[in-house]
Amino acid sequence: MKLFSISRCYVSNNSLKQNSLLINRCFCNKVKENNKIETQWHSVVGLEIHAQISSNSKLFSGSSTEFGNPVNSCVSYFDCATPGTLPALNRKCVEASVITALALSCKVNEISLFDRKHYFYADLPAGYQITQQRQPIAVDGKINFHVFTPGIHKEPYFKSCKLKQIQIEQDSGKTIHDDYLRKNLIDLNRAGNPLMEFVFEPTLNDGEEAAALVKELMLILQRLDTCSCKMAEGALRVDANISINKCNEALGVRTEVKNIGSVRSVAAAIKYEIQRQISIRNSGGVVVNETRDWDECSGKTIFLRGKESYQDYRFMPEPNLPPLHIHTDETSENKYNLIDAVALKNQIPEMPQETRDKLKIEFNISKSLIIVLVNFPELLQLFFYIIKNNGKRSPNIVAKILVYQTLTFIYKNKLDLAYCFTIKDHLCELIDLLQSEKITLLTIDNVLMEILKDQTMFPSQIIERNNWIQINNDDELRKICQDILNKYPRQVKQYKGGKKQIFKYFVRQIKESTNERANMSQVVQILNELLK
Amino acid sequence: MNRILALPMKTVGQMVAAGEIRPGQLADAALKMTVAIKPLNAFVTVTGELLKQQSRDADERQMTKRLLGDLDGIPIAIKDNFCTGEQLTTCASRMLGNFVPSYDATVYRKLKEAGAVLVGKTNLDQFAMGSGTVDSYYGPTKNLWGSSFMQNYSIDGRFHVDDIGRSNGLSGTEDWYIAGGSSGGSAIAVLTGTCYAALGSDTGGSTRNPASHCGLVGLKPTYGLVSRHGLIPLVNSMDVPGILARTVDDAVAILNTIAGPDPFDSTTYKRVYTPIQLPARVDISGLRIGIPKEYRCSGLTNEVESNWMQVGQLLEDAGAHILPVSLPHTEYSIVCYSVLNQCEVASNMSRFDGVEYGFRADEYSTTKELYAKTRSQGFNDVVRSRILTGNYFLLEENYENYFVKAMKVRRLIAQDFDKVWQSGIDLLLTPTMLNTAPNYSDFISQDNQTQCSVQDYCTQPANMAGIPAISIPIKLSNEGLPLSVQLMAPKLCEKTMLAVAKWIEDVVKFPVLVLKDDSLIS
């Protein structure tokens, strides 16, 4: 069984696309208007999320879980269902699931059980998947998150969603259909990888809320280091259940959308599916229970299978795995060296919401800046580095430079956020130059471009060499302003005649004539005086 | 040499240690025996080359005085549903007719590490689904007792070979006695002197049943005491590697080698195994031995029943307390087992799809078609019907009524035993089988399921409860066929059970078969 490794290039492109989509949203100001017909409809969204547990070896075998290995090179006898092999539960995966469950306020079950779920598929070698159907590892949790997509929401709002259960299960392999050879090629590297499945209650209203939930879950899992959350590698997979109903109606028939490959796609796929259902209902049709595929390229959901292909999974207890016991009682001693939920609870690191609260209290930055900072762990780390490196730096300025200038620069140039760390000291200097009014905000973009060209150059050298130092001298500025006013007497006349918006025109002319070096607050002041 | 093949394993081990015989000589004789007993069809594969290599290694160790222990150089056989690295492992099926695993079952690895040498892989009912070793893709295994091949043997003890039973031919047209099953091949390999002991598997009695029909010791250890890693499963929650041997001591030696925790089998007991040492003289006075009344059932032949009672009498005479007890749910064991068995079979067999290993049908239209054809051609009727029934029981709408109910009945059966042990009973004494080995033609006049329901009646409950059990040969019937009894004990109480088994063995002096001369092995 040989097949082409198609996955690697897929990775980086996609993650970049996902992020640039996000940043485009941040800087667009168009607010989506809802038309009246749509508002009659209420949409209900539920999520099922599969997260691959960070672990060196598989859930029930010793083979590697590393992504991107040669096809069928990480397959133990158990993974390809060799007769006579038995599952041996990976303790680390259970610990990861337990700490995740605790971080999401779940009740960890003292005893959980494994079941077999049967279906025939070429990439499911045993003919069944080992999962937890009857008694999962944890139940009754919740996730709190902020919904805020710049351009869509003016203000962040808070939302909470109940987490019905977390179950531990094994992944399947991959089948690739080669239409040319008319053959199915099977790669079992992924078969048996450890997964946590999160089943959330269907209490979300739209795609943005779903995307925000997914983003927050990713942040939490990354903090816990229990999942890499690399969606492009399939480490996090989102299935959405979507239905619509009118105000006084019962819940509508739901459809399931699978294969959603990025956070922004979660929002887009759900939005598309809601719209699709609304147009069906509005034109008198009925929504049927079916599974649909999200097609990233066309931006549409596509029919995958209908209800007629209903599978009876013939669940049965997995006889080769004894009941999984977890030590959950705080008052008793862990006598049998069980996985210790009590001890794991104390190992939970700071969660994203705690960080947000801290940033608010300690630095008093605006809520939306905080949300973006925390959403990008690299930015947050950089923020703390820059602040701690020199206490005189203004947290608000640092946050703004990172969230606006730096992030834009990164995406415009298709860089990885990790690049920021290689220029972290450049950024420190840049912020100091800005704070001490040596450069204008507008010069920063240019300086960053110069750094990208030649990293040995530091901002102070760059601005010196290019003569990008901010003009703060009052006389000099006054002269520049006067020159511009002299140059445009007609506009001055209009301004004095009451057309006040022309002021912006003068400002722009001064920016351009000074190569964006002028201290703009001073310019505004001087212009006001000169135009009196 | 003929006498050496009939000796207890321990004695032979001592001879090897003393340099009185070379492992190579033993292996040579074993290999010749596999050829001689071909008409009985005990082996699916004779691992000749491996045997030669392993015995050469043992010779080397013997010469350099680095022997690995009592089992070093001892020829053994293994049922063909245990994986043996680089050796065919067929489960007597077409499905795995070409399957060569790349790993060793834990039990085989442990035997190898103790120096035992592998003669071959023995015949069974396809995937161990049966109780006669008649449903093998490679044809049935025939019993030595009552066969014309018996002419090659004499009996130490009361009988002369001419007195024991009819001498039936072994050609297809003439009738013969079945060996029992599903580990019939292992039983015949041991009985004929081809090897000293063999591994079977025991899910509903598959080790004790052929032991009983062949006049051997058949031990089913406590579930979880011996690793199942590498045993191709029938019913995971009941399968146990079993031991077929000619004496209780031999069975103990094998058990001591293969038992113990295994990280590859999560259902094994975690505590370190302490090897069992049986006392030279067993005192059974004061032991409380229960006789469950439910085992006096319809279908039990008079001969088997009186044999059972006689053994009870022997024990009582020696000072044991023989007490009537009740295991009220015994009669439900078979029907309960039939549901659980078929559910697990349906599940366990779903991996055989022709994709990763084993038989693949010549079908390229669609994946589904490939599966369907592969599975329909690769499995026999018995396997296919169990898969179908099991899947029916597991359907969402049937699950509660069949699987869940059967699990509840299983718990009741296990509780029956618990209550008996709690009342102070040390061991249970029952028949192993309801009758002596049946004729092949009589046997196959019933379908596989009916066969099992009769054959497994006395053995099956021990698998339900996970307790140890042993079948011990007692004497020959009027027809000249072996009669036996079964002992059962609480979980992990093998030691007491084996000690009493040994006591019985010493008292009843079941005949030992010895090749008349060396003509077959020289």
Short mmCIF file of N, CA, C and O in Angstrom, two decimals, chain A residues 1 77-78 80-89 115-116 118 120-128 134 182-184 186 188 310-322, chain B residues 83 96 99 102-103 223 228-233 236-237 263-267 343-344 346-348 350-353 355-357 364-365 367 371 375 391 394-397 399 403 407:
data_model
loop_
_atom_site.label_atom_id
_atom_site.label_comp_id
_atom_site.label_asym_id
_atom_site.label_seq_id
_atom_site.Cartn_x
_atom_site.Cartn_y
_atom_site.Cartn_z
N MET A 1 0.84 -1.21 0.00
CA MET A 1 0.00 0.00 0.00
C MET A 1 0.87 1.26 0.00
O MET A 1 1.46 1.62 1.00
N TYR A 77 1.05 -3.85 15.35
CA TYR A 77 0.17 -4.98 15.03
C TYR A 77 -1.25 -4.70 15.49
O TYR A 77 -2.21 -5.04 14.82
N PHE A 78 -1.36 -4.06 16.64
CA PHE A 78 -2.72 -3.75 17.13
C PHE A 78 -3.42 -2.77 16.18
O PHE A 78 -4.60 -2.93 15.89
N CYS A 80 -3.28 -2.32 13.04
CA CYS A 80 -3.87 -2.87 11.82
C CYS A 80 -4.71 -4.10 12.15
O CYS A 80 -4.99 -4.92 11.28
N ALA A 81 -5.13 -4.19 13.41
CA ALA A 81 -6.07 -5.23 13.85
C ALA A 81 -5.55 -6.64 13.57
O ALA A 81 -6.30 -7.53 13.18
N THR A 82 -4.25 -6.85 13.77
CA THR A 82 -3.70 -8.19 13.64
C THR A 82 -4.41 -9.10 14.63
O THR A 82 -4.55 -8.74 15.80
N PRO A 83 -4.86 -10.27 14.18
CA PRO A 83 -5.58 -11.16 15.09
C PRO A 83 -4.75 -11.46 16.34
O PRO A 83 -3.53 -11.67 16.25
N GLY A 84 -5.42 -11.48 17.47
CA GLY A 84 -4.76 -11.85 18.72
C GLY A 84 -4.20 -10.68 19.50
O GLY A 84 -3.81 -10.84 20.65
N THR A 85 -4.16 -9.50 18.88
CA THR A 85 -3.64 -8.34 19.62
C THR A 85 -4.75 -7.75 20.49
O THR A 85 -5.93 -7.86 20.18
N LEU A 86 -4.35 -7.11 21.57
CA LEU A 86 -5.31 -6.57 22.52
C LEU A 86 -4.96 -5.11 22.82
O LEU A 86 -3.80 -4.72 22.75
N PRO A 87 -5.96 -4.32 23.18
CA PRO A 87 -5.68 -2.91 23.51
C PRO A 87 -5.08 -2.78 24.92
O PRO A 87 -5.47 -3.50 25.82
N ALA A 88 -4.10 -1.89 25.05
CA ALA A 88 -3.57 -1.55 26.37
C ALA A 88 -3.66 -0.03 26.51
O ALA A 88 -3.03 0.70 25.76
N LEU A 89 -4.49 0.42 27.42
CA LEU A 89 -4.83 1.84 27.52
C LEU A 89 -3.61 2.69 27.91
O LEU A 89 -2.90 2.37 28.86
N ASP A 115 -16.51 0.95 24.83
CA ASP A 115 -17.44 0.19 24.01
C ASP A 115 -16.90 0.05 22.60
O ASP A 115 -16.08 0.86 22.16
N ARG A 116 -17.42 -0.94 21.92
CA ARG A 116 -17.09 -1.09 20.51
C ARG A 116 -18.25 -0.55 19.67
O ARG A 116 -19.40 -0.87 19.94
N HIS A 118 -19.47 -0.60 15.84
CA HIS A 118 -19.16 -1.38 14.64
C HIS A 118 -19.59 -0.72 13.35
O HIS A 118 -20.74 -0.28 13.23
N PHE A 120 -18.28 -1.14 8.91
CA PHE A 120 -17.25 -1.59 7.97
C PHE A 120 -16.74 -0.41 7.17
O PHE A 120 -17.51 0.28 6.51
N TYR A 121 -15.47 -0.19 7.26
CA TYR A 121 -14.85 0.82 6.43
C TYR A 121 -13.38 0.43 6.27
O TYR A 121 -12.77 -0.08 7.20
N ALA A 122 -12.85 0.68 5.09
CA ALA A 122 -11.51 0.16 4.81
C ALA A 122 -10.45 0.72 5.74
O ALA A 122 -9.45 0.07 6.02
N ASP A 123 -10.67 1.94 6.25
CA ASP A 123 -9.64 2.51 7.13
C ASP A 123 -9.93 2.24 8.61
O ASP A 123 -9.32 2.83 9.49
N LEU A 124 -10.89 1.37 8.86
CA LEU A 124 -11.19 0.94 10.23
C LEU A 124 -10.86 -0.55 10.32
O LEU A 124 -11.73 -1.40 10.13
N PRO A 125 -9.60 -0.89 10.58
CA PRO A 125 -9.15 -2.27 10.37
C PRO A 125 -9.88 -3.31 11.21
O PRO A 125 -10.11 -4.42 10.74
N ALA A 126 -10.29 -2.97 12.43
CA ALA A 126 -10.92 -3.99 13.28
C ALA A 126 -12.39 -4.17 12.95
O ALA A 126 -13.03 -5.11 13.42
N GLY A 127 -12.95 -3.26 12.16
CA GLY A 127 -14.39 -3.31 11.91
C GLY A 127 -15.18 -2.68 13.03
O GLY A 127 -16.40 -2.71 13.03
N TYR A 128 -14.48 -2.16 14.01
CA TYR A 128 -15.14 -1.39 15.07
C TYR A 128 -14.16 -0.37 15.63
O TYR A 128 -12.95 -0.53 15.50
N ARG A 134 -21.49 4.22 26.74
CA ARG A 134 -22.41 4.13 27.88
C ARG A 134 -21.97 5.01 29.04
O ARG A 134 -22.76 5.69 29.65
N ARG A 182 -8.46 3.83 -10.01
CA ARG A 182 -9.68 3.22 -9.50
C ARG A 182 -9.37 2.31 -8.31
O ARG A 182 -9.74 1.16 -8.25
N LYS A 183 -8.64 2.89 -7.37
CA LYS A 183 -8.26 2.12 -6.18
C LYS A 183 -8.42 2.98 -4.95
O LYS A 183 -8.31 4.20 -5.01
N ASN A 184 -8.66 2.31 -3.83
CA ASN A 184 -8.63 3.00 -2.55
C ASN A 184 -7.28 2.76 -1.90
O ASN A 184 -6.85 1.62 -1.79
N ILE A 186 -4.98 3.13 1.47
CA ILE A 186 -5.25 3.25 2.90
C ILE A 186 -3.98 3.57 3.66
O ILE A 186 -2.95 2.92 3.47
N LEU A 188 -2.74 3.89 7.52
CA LEU A 188 -3.18 3.61 8.90
C LEU A 188 -2.34 4.36 9.94
O LEU A 188 -2.44 4.06 11.14
N TYR A 310 -28.71 5.20 7.39
CA TYR A 310 -28.60 5.09 8.85
C TYR A 310 -27.86 3.81 9.24
O TYR A 310 -28.11 2.74 8.71
N GLN A 311 -26.93 3.96 10.14
CA GLN A 311 -26.11 2.84 10.57
C GLN A 311 -26.53 2.40 11.96
O GLN A 311 -26.66 3.23 12.84
N ASP A 312 -26.75 1.11 12.14
CA ASP A 312 -26.90 0.60 13.50
C ASP A 312 -25.51 0.15 13.91
O ASP A 312 -24.96 -0.80 13.33
N TYR A 313 -24.92 0.84 14.87
CA TYR A 313 -23.52 0.58 15.19
C TYR A 313 -23.31 -0.65 16.06
O TYR A 313 -22.19 -1.01 16.38
N ARG A 314 -24.38 -1.28 16.47
CA ARG A 314 -24.32 -2.52 17.26
C ARG A 314 -23.29 -2.41 18.39
O ARG A 314 -22.36 -3.20 18.52
N PHE A 315 -23.48 -1.40 19.21
CA PHE A 315 -22.57 -1.15 20.34
C PHE A 315 -22.50 -2.37 21.25
O PHE A 315 -23.49 -3.07 21.46
N MET A 316 -21.32 -2.57 21.78
CA MET A 316 -21.11 -3.71 22.69
C MET A 316 -19.96 -3.33 23.62
O MET A 316 -19.05 -2.62 23.20
N PRO A 317 -19.98 -3.76 24.87
CA PRO A 317 -18.86 -3.42 25.75
C PRO A 317 -17.55 -3.99 25.20
O PRO A 317 -17.55 -5.09 24.65
N GLU A 318 -16.46 -3.23 25.32
CA GLU A 318 -15.15 -3.75 24.90
C GLU A 318 -14.67 -4.70 25.99
O GLU A 318 -14.35 -4.26 27.10
N PRO A 319 -14.62 -6.00 25.69
CA PRO A 319 -14.33 -6.97 26.75
C PRO A 319 -12.86 -6.99 27.17
O PRO A 319 -12.54 -7.53 28.22
N ASN A 320 -12.00 -6.40 26.36
CA ASN A 320 -10.56 -6.50 26.66
C ASN A 320 -10.03 -5.36 27.51
O ASN A 320 -8.84 -5.33 27.83
N LEU A 321 -10.91 -4.41 27.84
CA LEU A 321 -10.48 -3.30 28.70
C LEU A 321 -11.32 -3.29 29.97
O LEU A 321 -12.54 -3.12 29.91
N PRO A 322 -10.68 -3.50 31.11
CA PRO A 322 -11.46 -3.46 32.35
C PRO A 322 -11.99 -2.05 32.59
O PRO A 322 -11.48 -1.09 32.00
N CYS B 83 -0.86 -17.10 17.99
CA CYS B 83 0.08 -16.57 17.02
C CYS B 83 1.50 -17.03 17.34
O CYS B 83 1.96 -16.95 18.48
N LEU B 96 -7.73 -17.52 7.34
CA LEU B 96 -6.35 -17.29 7.76
C LEU B 96 -5.41 -18.37 7.21
O LEU B 96 -4.34 -18.61 7.77
N PHE B 99 -2.06 -16.93 6.73
CA PHE B 99 -1.68 -15.90 7.71
C PHE B 99 -0.43 -16.30 8.50
O PHE B 99 -0.41 -17.31 9.20
N SER B 102 3.73 -11.91 12.65
CA SER B 102 5.13 -11.51 12.88
C SER B 102 5.42 -11.40 14.36
O SER B 102 6.44 -10.84 14.74
N TYR B 103 4.50 -11.84 15.17
CA TYR B 103 4.75 -11.75 16.61
C TYR B 103 4.32 -13.04 17.29
O TYR B 103 3.56 -13.82 16.73
N TYR B 223 -9.56 -17.12 34.71
CA TYR B 223 -9.52 -16.07 33.70
C TYR B 223 -8.63 -14.93 34.21
O TYR B 223 -8.79 -14.45 35.32
N ARG B 228 -3.81 -13.63 27.28
CA ARG B 228 -4.46 -13.99 26.02
C ARG B 228 -3.82 -13.28 24.83
O ARG B 228 -4.28 -13.45 23.70
N HIS B 229 -2.80 -12.47 25.09
CA HIS B 229 -2.17 -11.75 24.00
C HIS B 229 -1.64 -12.75 22.97
O HIS B 229 -0.82 -13.61 23.31
N GLY B 230 -2.15 -12.66 21.75
CA GLY B 230 -1.70 -13.58 20.71
C GLY B 230 -2.62 -14.76 20.52
O GLY B 230 -2.45 -15.54 19.59
N LEU B 231 -3.61 -14.90 21.39
CA LEU B 231 -4.64 -15.93 21.19
C LEU B 231 -5.74 -15.29 20.34
O LEU B 231 -6.33 -14.29 20.75
N ILE B 232 -5.97 -15.81 19.18
CA ILE B 232 -7.01 -15.23 18.31
C ILE B 232 -8.36 -15.53 18.95
O ILE B 232 -8.71 -16.69 19.18
N PRO B 233 -9.08 -14.48 19.31
CA PRO B 233 -10.19 -14.65 20.25
C PRO B 233 -11.42 -15.32 19.67
O PRO B 233 -11.71 -15.21 18.49
N ASN B 236 -13.76 -12.99 24.07
CA ASN B 236 -12.70 -12.39 24.88
C ASN B 236 -12.91 -12.51 26.38
O ASN B 236 -11.97 -12.69 27.14
N SER B 237 -14.16 -12.39 26.80
CA SER B 237 -14.41 -12.36 28.23
C SER B 237 -14.41 -13.76 28.86
O SER B 237 -14.59 -13.89 30.06
N PRO B 263 1.65 -6.90 30.26
CA PRO B 263 1.20 -5.54 29.89
C PRO B 263 0.40 -5.52 28.58
O PRO B 263 -0.35 -4.59 28.34
N PHE B 264 0.53 -6.57 27.77
CA PHE B 264 -0.22 -6.61 26.51
C PHE B 264 -1.64 -7.13 26.68
O PHE B 264 -2.42 -7.13 25.74
N ASP B 265 -1.96 -7.62 27.87
CA ASP B 265 -3.32 -8.08 28.13
C ASP B 265 -3.82 -7.41 29.41
O ASP B 265 -3.46 -7.80 30.51
N SER B 266 -4.67 -6.40 29.24
CA SER B 266 -5.14 -5.60 30.38
C SER B 266 -6.02 -6.40 31.33
O SER B 266 -6.32 -5.93 32.42
N THR B 267 -6.45 -7.59 30.90
CA THR B 267 -7.32 -8.35 31.79
C THR B 267 -6.54 -9.35 32.65
O THR B 267 -7.14 -10.10 33.41
N CYS B 343 -22.52 -12.79 19.99
CA CYS B 343 -22.30 -11.33 19.94
C CYS B 343 -20.81 -11.04 19.80
O CYS B 343 -20.40 -10.23 18.96
N GLU B 344 -20.02 -11.67 20.63
CA GLU B 344 -18.58 -11.39 20.56
C GLU B 344 -17.98 -11.90 19.26
O GLU B 344 -17.08 -11.28 18.70
N ALA B 346 -19.52 -12.03 16.39
CA ALA B 346 -19.88 -11.05 15.35
C ALA B 346 -18.91 -9.88 15.38
O ALA B 346 -18.46 -9.40 14.35
N SER B 347 -18.58 -9.44 16.58
CA SER B 347 -17.68 -8.31 16.73
C SER B 347 -16.23 -8.68 16.38
O SER B 347 -15.58 -8.02 15.56
N ASN B 348 -15.76 -9.77 16.97
CA ASN B 348 -14.36 -10.16 16.76
C ASN B 348 -14.04 -10.51 15.31
O ASN B 348 -12.93 -10.30 14.83
N SER B 350 -15.25 -9.17 12.72
CA SER B 350 -15.42 -8.09 11.74
C SER B 350 -14.08 -7.59 11.19
O SER B 350 -14.04 -6.90 10.20
N ARG B 351 -12.99 -7.95 11.85
CA ARG B 351 -11.68 -7.51 11.33
C ARG B 351 -11.25 -8.32 10.11
O ARG B 351 -10.33 -7.93 9.42
N PHE B 352 -11.89 -9.46 9.89
CA PHE B 352 -11.46 -10.29 8.75
C PHE B 352 -12.18 -9.82 7.49
O PHE B 352 -13.28 -10.26 7.18
N ASP B 353 -11.54 -8.89 6.80
CA ASP B 353 -12.16 -8.29 5.63
C ASP B 353 -11.30 -8.43 4.37
O ASP B 353 -11.64 -7.92 3.32
N VAL B 355 -8.47 -7.07 3.83
CA VAL B 355 -7.67 -5.88 3.52
C VAL B 355 -6.24 -5.99 4.04
O VAL B 355 -5.28 -5.89 3.27
N GLU B 356 -6.09 -6.22 5.33
CA GLU B 356 -4.75 -6.17 5.91
C GLU B 356 -3.99 -7.50 5.83
O GLU B 356 -2.77 -7.51 5.77
N TYR B 357 -4.70 -8.61 5.93
CA TYR B 357 -4.04 -9.92 6.00
C TYR B 357 -5.07 -10.98 5.66
O TYR B 357 -6.27 -10.70 5.57
N TYR B 364 -13.00 -6.97 -7.39
CA TYR B 364 -12.46 -5.61 -7.43
C TYR B 364 -13.51 -4.54 -7.73
O TYR B 364 -13.16 -3.40 -7.98
N SER B 365 -14.80 -4.92 -7.74
CA SER B 365 -15.80 -3.91 -8.13
C SER B 365 -15.92 -2.81 -7.09
O SER B 365 -15.67 -1.65 -7.40
N THR B 367 -15.48 -1.87 -2.56
CA THR B 367 -14.96 -2.33 -1.28
C THR B 367 -15.98 -3.25 -0.61
O THR B 367 -15.64 -4.28 -0.06
N TYR B 371 -15.49 -7.13 0.58
CA TYR B 371 -15.74 -7.62 1.94
C TYR B 371 -16.68 -8.81 1.90
O TYR B 371 -16.43 -9.85 2.51
N ARG B 375 -15.59 -12.57 3.00
CA ARG B 375 -16.12 -13.13 4.23
C ARG B 375 -17.00 -14.35 3.95
O ARG B 375 -17.04 -15.29 4.75
N ASN B 391 -24.88 -10.38 15.23
CA ASN B 391 -25.24 -9.02 14.81
C ASN B 391 -26.72 -8.75 15.04
O ASN B 391 -27.10 -7.62 15.36
N LEU B 394 -27.16 -7.82 18.59
CA LEU B 394 -26.57 -6.52 18.94
C LEU B 394 -27.32 -5.33 18.33
O LEU B 394 -27.02 -4.19 18.65
N LEU B 395 -28.28 -5.60 17.48
CA LEU B 395 -29.05 -4.48 16.91
C LEU B 395 -29.66 -3.66 18.05
O LEU B 395 -30.05 -4.21 19.08
N GLU B 396 -29.75 -2.37 17.81
CA GLU B 396 -30.23 -1.47 18.85
C GLU B 396 -31.53 -1.97 19.50
O GLU B 396 -31.68 -1.95 20.72
N GLU B 397 -32.45 -2.46 18.65
CA GLU B 397 -33.75 -2.85 19.20
C GLU B 397 -33.70 -4.19 19.94
O GLU B 397 -34.63 -4.53 20.66
N TYR B 399 -30.75 -5.33 21.64
CA TYR B 399 -29.64 -5.35 22.59
C TYR B 399 -30.09 -5.66 24.02
O TYR B 399 -29.56 -6.54 24.69
N PHE B 403 -28.49 -9.27 24.64
CA PHE B 403 -27.16 -9.11 25.24
C PHE B 403 -27.25 -8.75 26.73
O PHE B 403 -26.64 -9.40 27.58
N MET B 407 -26.13 -11.01 29.91
CA MET B 407 -25.13 -10.55 30.88
C MET B 407 -25.65 -10.70 32.31
O MET B 407 -24.91 -11.03 33.23
#
